[in-house]
CSV table of C-alpha atoms in Angstrom, one decimal:
chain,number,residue,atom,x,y,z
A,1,UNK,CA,0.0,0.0,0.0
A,2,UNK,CA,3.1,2.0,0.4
A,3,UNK,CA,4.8,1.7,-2.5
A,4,UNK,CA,1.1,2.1,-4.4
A,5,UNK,CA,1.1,5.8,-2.7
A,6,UNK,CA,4.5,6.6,-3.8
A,7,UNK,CA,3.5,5.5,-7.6
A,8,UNK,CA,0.2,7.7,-7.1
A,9,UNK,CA,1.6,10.6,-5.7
A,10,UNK,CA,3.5,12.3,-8.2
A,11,UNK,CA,0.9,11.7,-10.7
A,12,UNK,CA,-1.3,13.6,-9.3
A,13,UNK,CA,1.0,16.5,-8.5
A,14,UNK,CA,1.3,16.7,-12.4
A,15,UNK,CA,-2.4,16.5,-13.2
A,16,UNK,CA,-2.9,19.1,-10.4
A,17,UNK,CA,0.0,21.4,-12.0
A,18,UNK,CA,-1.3,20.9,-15.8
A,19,UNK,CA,-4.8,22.2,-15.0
A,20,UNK,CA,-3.8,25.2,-13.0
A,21,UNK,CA,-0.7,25.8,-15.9
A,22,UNK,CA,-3.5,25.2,-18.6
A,23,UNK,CA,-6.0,28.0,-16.0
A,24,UNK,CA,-3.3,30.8,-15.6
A,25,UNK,CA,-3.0,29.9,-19.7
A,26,UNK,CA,-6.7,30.6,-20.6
A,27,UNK,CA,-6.8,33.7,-18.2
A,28,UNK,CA,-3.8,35.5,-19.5
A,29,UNK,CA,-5.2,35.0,-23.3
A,30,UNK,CA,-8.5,36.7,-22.2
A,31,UNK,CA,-6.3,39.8,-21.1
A,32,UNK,CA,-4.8,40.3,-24.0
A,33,UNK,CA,-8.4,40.4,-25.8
A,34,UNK,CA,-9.0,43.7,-26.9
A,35,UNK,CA,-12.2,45.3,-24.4
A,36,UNK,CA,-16.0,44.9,-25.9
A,37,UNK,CA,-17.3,48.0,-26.8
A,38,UNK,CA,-20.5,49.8,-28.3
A,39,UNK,CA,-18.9,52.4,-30.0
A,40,UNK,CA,-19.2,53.0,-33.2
A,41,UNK,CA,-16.4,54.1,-35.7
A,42,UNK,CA,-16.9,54.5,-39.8
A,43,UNK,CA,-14.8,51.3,-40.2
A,44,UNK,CA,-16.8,48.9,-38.5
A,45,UNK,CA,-19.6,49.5,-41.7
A,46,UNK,CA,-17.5,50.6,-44.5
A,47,UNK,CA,-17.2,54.4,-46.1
A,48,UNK,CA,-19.8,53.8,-48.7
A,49,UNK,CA,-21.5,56.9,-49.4
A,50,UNK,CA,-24.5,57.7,-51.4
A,51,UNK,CA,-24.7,59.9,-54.2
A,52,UNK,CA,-26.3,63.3,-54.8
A,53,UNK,CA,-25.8,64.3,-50.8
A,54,UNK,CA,-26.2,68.0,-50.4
A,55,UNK,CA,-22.6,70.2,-48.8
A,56,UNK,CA,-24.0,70.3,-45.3
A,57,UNK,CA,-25.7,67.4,-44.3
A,58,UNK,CA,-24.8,65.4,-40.9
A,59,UNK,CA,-23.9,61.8,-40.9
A,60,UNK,CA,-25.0,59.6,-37.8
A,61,UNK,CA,-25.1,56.0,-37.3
A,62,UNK,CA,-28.2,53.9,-35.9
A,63,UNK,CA,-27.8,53.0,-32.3
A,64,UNK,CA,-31.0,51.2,-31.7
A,65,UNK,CA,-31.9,47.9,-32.8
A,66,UNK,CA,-33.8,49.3,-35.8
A,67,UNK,CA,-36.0,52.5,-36.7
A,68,UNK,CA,-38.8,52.7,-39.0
A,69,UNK,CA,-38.5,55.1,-42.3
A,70,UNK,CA,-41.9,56.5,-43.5
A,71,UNK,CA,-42.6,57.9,-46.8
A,72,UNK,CA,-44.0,61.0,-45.2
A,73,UNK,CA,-43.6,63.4,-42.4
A,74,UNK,CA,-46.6,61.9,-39.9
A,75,UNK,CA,-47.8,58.7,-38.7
A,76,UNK,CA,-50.6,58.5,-41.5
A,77,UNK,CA,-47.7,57.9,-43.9
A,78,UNK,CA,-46.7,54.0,-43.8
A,79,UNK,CA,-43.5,52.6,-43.5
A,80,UNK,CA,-41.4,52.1,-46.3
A,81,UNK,CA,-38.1,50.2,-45.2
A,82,UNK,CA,-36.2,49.7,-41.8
A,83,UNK,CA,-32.9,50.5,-40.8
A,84,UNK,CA,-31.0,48.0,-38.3
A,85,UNK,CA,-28.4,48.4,-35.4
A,86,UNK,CA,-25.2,50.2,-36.9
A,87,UNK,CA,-26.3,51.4,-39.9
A,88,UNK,CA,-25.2,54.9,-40.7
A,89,UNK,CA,-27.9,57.7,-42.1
A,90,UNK,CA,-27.6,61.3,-43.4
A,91,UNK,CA,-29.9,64.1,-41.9
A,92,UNK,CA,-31.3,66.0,-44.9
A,93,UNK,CA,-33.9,68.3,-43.9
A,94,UNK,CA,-36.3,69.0,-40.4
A,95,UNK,CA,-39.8,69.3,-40.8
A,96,UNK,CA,-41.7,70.0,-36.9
A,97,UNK,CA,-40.9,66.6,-35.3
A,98,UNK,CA,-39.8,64.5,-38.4
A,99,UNK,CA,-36.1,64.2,-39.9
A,100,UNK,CA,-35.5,63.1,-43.8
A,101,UNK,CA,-32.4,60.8,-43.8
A,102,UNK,CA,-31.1,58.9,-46.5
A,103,UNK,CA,-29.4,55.4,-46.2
A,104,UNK,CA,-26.2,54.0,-47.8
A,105,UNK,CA,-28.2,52.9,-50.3
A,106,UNK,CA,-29.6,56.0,-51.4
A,107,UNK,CA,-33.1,55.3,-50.2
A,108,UNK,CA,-34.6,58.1,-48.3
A,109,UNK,CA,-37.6,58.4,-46.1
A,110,UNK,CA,-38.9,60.6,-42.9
A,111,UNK,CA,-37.9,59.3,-38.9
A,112,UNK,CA,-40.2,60.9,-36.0
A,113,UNK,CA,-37.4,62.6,-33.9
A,114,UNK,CA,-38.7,60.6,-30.9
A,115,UNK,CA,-37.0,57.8,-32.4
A,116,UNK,CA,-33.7,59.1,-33.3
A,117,UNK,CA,-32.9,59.2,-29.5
A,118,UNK,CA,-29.9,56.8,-30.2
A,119,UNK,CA,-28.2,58.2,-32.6
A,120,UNK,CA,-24.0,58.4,-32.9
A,121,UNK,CA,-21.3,60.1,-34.6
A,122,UNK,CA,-19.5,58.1,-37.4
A,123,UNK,CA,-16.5,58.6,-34.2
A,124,UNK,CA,-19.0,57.3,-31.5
A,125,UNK,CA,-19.8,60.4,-29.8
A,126,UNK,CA,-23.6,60.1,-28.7
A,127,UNK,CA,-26.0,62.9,-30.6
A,128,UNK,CA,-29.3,64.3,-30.2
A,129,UNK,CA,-31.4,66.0,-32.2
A,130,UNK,CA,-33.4,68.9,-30.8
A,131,UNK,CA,-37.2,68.9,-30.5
A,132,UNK,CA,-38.8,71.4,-31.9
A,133,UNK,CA,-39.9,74.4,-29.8
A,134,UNK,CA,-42.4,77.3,-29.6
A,135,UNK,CA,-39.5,79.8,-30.8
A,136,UNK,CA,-39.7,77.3,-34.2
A,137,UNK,CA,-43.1,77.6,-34.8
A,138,UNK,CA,-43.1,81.2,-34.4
A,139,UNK,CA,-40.6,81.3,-36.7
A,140,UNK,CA,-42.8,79.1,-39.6
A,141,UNK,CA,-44.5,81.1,-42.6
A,142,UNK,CA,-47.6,79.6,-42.9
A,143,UNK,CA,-51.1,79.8,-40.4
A,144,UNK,CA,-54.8,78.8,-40.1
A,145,UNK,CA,-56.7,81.1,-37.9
A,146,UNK,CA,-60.4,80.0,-36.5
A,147,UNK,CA,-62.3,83.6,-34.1
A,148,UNK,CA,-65.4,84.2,-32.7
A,149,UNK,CA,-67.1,87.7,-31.2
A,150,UNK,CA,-69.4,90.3,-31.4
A,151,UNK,CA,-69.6,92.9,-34.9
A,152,UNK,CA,-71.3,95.5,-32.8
A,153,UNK,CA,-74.0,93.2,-31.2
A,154,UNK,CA,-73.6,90.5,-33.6
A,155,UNK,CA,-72.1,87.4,-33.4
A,156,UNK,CA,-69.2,87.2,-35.5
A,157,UNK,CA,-67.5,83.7,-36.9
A,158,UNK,CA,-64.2,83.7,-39.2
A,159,UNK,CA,-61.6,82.5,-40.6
A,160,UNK,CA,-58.0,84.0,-41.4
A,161,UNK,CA,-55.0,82.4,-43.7
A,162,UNK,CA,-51.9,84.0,-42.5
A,163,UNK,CA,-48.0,84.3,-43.7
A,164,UNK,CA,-45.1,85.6,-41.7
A,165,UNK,CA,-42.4,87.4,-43.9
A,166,UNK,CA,-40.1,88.7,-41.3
A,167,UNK,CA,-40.0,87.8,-37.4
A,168,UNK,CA,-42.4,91.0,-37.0
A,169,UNK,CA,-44.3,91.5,-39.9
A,170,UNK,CA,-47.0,89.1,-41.5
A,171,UNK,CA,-50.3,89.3,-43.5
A,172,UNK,CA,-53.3,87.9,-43.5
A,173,UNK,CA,-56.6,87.1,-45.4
A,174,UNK,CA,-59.7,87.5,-43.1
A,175,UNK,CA,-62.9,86.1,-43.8
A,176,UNK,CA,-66.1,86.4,-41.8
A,177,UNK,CA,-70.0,85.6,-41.0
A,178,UNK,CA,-72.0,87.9,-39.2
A,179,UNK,CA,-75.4,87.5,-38.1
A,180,UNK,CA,-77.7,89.9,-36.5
A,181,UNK,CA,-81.0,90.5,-35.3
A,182,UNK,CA,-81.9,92.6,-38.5
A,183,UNK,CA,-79.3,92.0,-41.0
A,184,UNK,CA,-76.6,89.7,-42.2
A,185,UNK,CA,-73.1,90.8,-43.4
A,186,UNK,CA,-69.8,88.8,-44.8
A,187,UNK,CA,-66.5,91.2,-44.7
A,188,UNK,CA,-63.4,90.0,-46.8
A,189,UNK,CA,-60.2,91.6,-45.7
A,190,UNK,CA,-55.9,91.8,-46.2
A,191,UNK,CA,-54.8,93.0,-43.1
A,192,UNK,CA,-51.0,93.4,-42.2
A,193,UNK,CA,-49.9,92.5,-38.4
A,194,UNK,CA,-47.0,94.0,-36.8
A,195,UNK,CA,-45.8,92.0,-34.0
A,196,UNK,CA,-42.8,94.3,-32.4
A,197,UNK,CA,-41.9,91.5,-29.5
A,198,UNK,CA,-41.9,87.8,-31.5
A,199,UNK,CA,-40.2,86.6,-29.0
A,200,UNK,CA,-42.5,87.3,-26.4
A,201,UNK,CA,-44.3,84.1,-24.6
A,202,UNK,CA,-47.4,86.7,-25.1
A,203,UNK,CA,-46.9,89.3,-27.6
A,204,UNK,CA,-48.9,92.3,-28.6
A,205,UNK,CA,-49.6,93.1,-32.1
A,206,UNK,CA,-50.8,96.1,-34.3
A,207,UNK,CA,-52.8,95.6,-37.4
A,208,UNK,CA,-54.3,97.5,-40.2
A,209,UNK,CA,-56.0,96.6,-43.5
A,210,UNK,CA,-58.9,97.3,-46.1
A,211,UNK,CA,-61.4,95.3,-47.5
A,212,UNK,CA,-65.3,94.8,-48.6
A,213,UNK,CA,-68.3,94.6,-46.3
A,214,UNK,CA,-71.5,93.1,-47.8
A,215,UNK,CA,-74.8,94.3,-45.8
A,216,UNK,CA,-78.0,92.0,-46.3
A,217,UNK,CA,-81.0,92.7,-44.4
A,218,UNK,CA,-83.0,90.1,-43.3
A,219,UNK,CA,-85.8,92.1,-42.5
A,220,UNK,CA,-88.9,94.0,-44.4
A,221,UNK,CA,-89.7,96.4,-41.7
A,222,UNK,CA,-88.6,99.0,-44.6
A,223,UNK,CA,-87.6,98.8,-48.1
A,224,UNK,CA,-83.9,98.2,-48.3
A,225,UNK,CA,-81.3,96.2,-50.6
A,226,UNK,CA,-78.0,94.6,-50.0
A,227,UNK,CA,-75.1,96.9,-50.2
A,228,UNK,CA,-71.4,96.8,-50.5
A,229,UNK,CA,-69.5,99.1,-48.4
A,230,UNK,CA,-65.4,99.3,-48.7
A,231,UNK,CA,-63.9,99.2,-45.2
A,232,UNK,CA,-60.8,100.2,-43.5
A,233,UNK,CA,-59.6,98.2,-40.7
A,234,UNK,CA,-57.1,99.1,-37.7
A,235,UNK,CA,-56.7,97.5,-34.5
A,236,UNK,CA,-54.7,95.8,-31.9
A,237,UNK,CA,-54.9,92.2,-30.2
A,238,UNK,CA,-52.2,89.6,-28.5
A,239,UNK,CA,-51.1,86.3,-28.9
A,240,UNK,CA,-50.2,83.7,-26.5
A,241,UNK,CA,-48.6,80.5,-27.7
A,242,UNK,CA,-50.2,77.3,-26.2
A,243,UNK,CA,-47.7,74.4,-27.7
A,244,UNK,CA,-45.5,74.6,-30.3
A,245,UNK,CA,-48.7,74.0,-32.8
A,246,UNK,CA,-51.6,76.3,-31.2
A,247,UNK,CA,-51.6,80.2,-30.3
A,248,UNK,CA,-54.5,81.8,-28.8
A,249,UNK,CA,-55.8,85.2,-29.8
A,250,UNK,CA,-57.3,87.9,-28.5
A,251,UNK,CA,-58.1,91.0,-31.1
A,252,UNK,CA,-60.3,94.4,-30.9
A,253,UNK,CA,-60.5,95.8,-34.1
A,254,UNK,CA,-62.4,99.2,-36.0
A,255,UNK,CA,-64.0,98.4,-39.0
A,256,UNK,CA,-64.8,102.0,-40.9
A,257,UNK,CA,-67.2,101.5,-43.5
A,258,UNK,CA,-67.5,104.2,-46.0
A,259,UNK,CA,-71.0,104.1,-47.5
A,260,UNK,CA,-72.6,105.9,-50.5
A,261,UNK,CA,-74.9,107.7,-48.0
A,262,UNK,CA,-74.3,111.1,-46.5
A,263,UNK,CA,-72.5,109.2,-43.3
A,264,UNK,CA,-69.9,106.6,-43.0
A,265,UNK,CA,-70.4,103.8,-40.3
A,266,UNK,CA,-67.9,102.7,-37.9
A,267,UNK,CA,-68.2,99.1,-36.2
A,268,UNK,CA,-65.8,97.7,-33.4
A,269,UNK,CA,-65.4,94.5,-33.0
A,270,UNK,CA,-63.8,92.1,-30.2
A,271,UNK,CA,-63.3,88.3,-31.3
A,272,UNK,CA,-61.2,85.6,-30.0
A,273,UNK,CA,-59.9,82.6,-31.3
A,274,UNK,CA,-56.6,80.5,-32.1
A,275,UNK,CA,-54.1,79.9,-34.5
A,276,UNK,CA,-52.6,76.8,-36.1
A,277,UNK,CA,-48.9,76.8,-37.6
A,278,UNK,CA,-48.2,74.5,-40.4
């Protein structure tokens, strides 16, 4: 039994020192393994480039594990392709919360900003692009405008289509419905606003235009026929943006008729409503 331990012995001593040589092995290789990272670097998806890409757009590379490209700017609009993990993308143009991009392929189609909340540099620096906020939409040309009020004891219903040139000056056509106890009466209208603090939360404005009133009575109490009066308009109101979509308004406003008859009318009228930027 003595002699069996000595034979035992020293093989066991080796087995015991192969597996920890063959440990300390296996450990050291895993050092010298270059670290796993999520960066992302041009290389790792080649420098193919589309064709026909405008001087300043921004290249970024897709950090999710895909994002949906629709063929229009809104949710109505269905989804065209996919993009996966890692692929990169150009930004071509912003329009409110949707970003054009075009793929290596040359394939373009609209991302909801929400989405691009992954996004990298082609060096691996994380980006973001900005939401867009009320100081954009004041800053958009085109509005729809819906008011209501009283046309000197009338109840008043219109519509405006509006364009902003500069940051203070815009223009508008005014439509409206009025409906009184006696007569009716549609006025058509260009009015130019002046807006002398745009970057007011709630800004004042100053307007003035010229237009056509048409009078019809809707009574026979006397003999009388529809008429069509040129008016002047001046007046002053204020706006105060709601979201970065809706503005409410408050306007007074001095309609000055100028009749055919030996005295000219004037009409003031107070109205409120809102505006929606496009």
């Amino acid at each position: 039994m003595t002699r069996l331990s000595k034979t035992i012995a020293p093989g066991l001593a080796v087995l015991i020192a192969g597996l920890v040589l063959s440990a300390y092995t296996r450990a050291a290789e895993q050092e010298e393994e270059p670290p796993v990272t999520e960066s992302f670097t041009a290389a790792q998806f080649g420098e193919r480039t589309p064709g026909g890409l405008p001087d300043d757009v921004e290249q970024v590379v897709v950090g999710s594990e895909f994002l949906n490209l629709y063929t229009g700017p809104g949710r109505g609009y269905v989804i065209d392709h996919v993009v996966e993990y890692g692929e990169p993308l150009w930004l071509l143009k912003r329009r409110t919360d949707w970003v054009k991009v075009m793929t290596r392929s040359g394939k373009t189609g609209w991302a909801k900003i929400a989405e691009l909340d992954q996004i990298v540099a082609p060096d691996g620096e994380p980006l973001a692009v900005s939401t867009p906020g009320i100081d954009d939409y004041r800053e958009q040309g085109l509005r729809f405008g819906f008011t209501y009020g009283d046309f000197e004891g009338a109840n008043s219903l219109g519509v405006s289509l509006g364009y902003r040139f500069t940051g203070n000056i815009s223009a508008e056509l005014r439509a409206a419905q009025t409906i009184g106890a006696y007569s009716n009466s549609q006025t058509y209208q260009v009015a130019l606003l002046h807006q002398p603090f745009p970057q007011w939360r709630i800004s004042p404005y100053f307007l003035l235009g010229s237009g056509i009133n048409i009078t019809s009575p809707n009574a026979t109490i006397v003999a009388t026929e529809d008429r069509q009066d040129t008016a002047m308009l001046t007046g002053i109101g204020v706006t105060t943006y709601l979201s970065r979509r809706f503005a409410l308004r408050a306007e007074v406003a001095n309609h000055y008729l100028l009749t055919s008859r030996e005295n000219n009318q004037e009409i003031v009228e107070w109205k409120l409503g809102f505006d929606v930027f496009m």
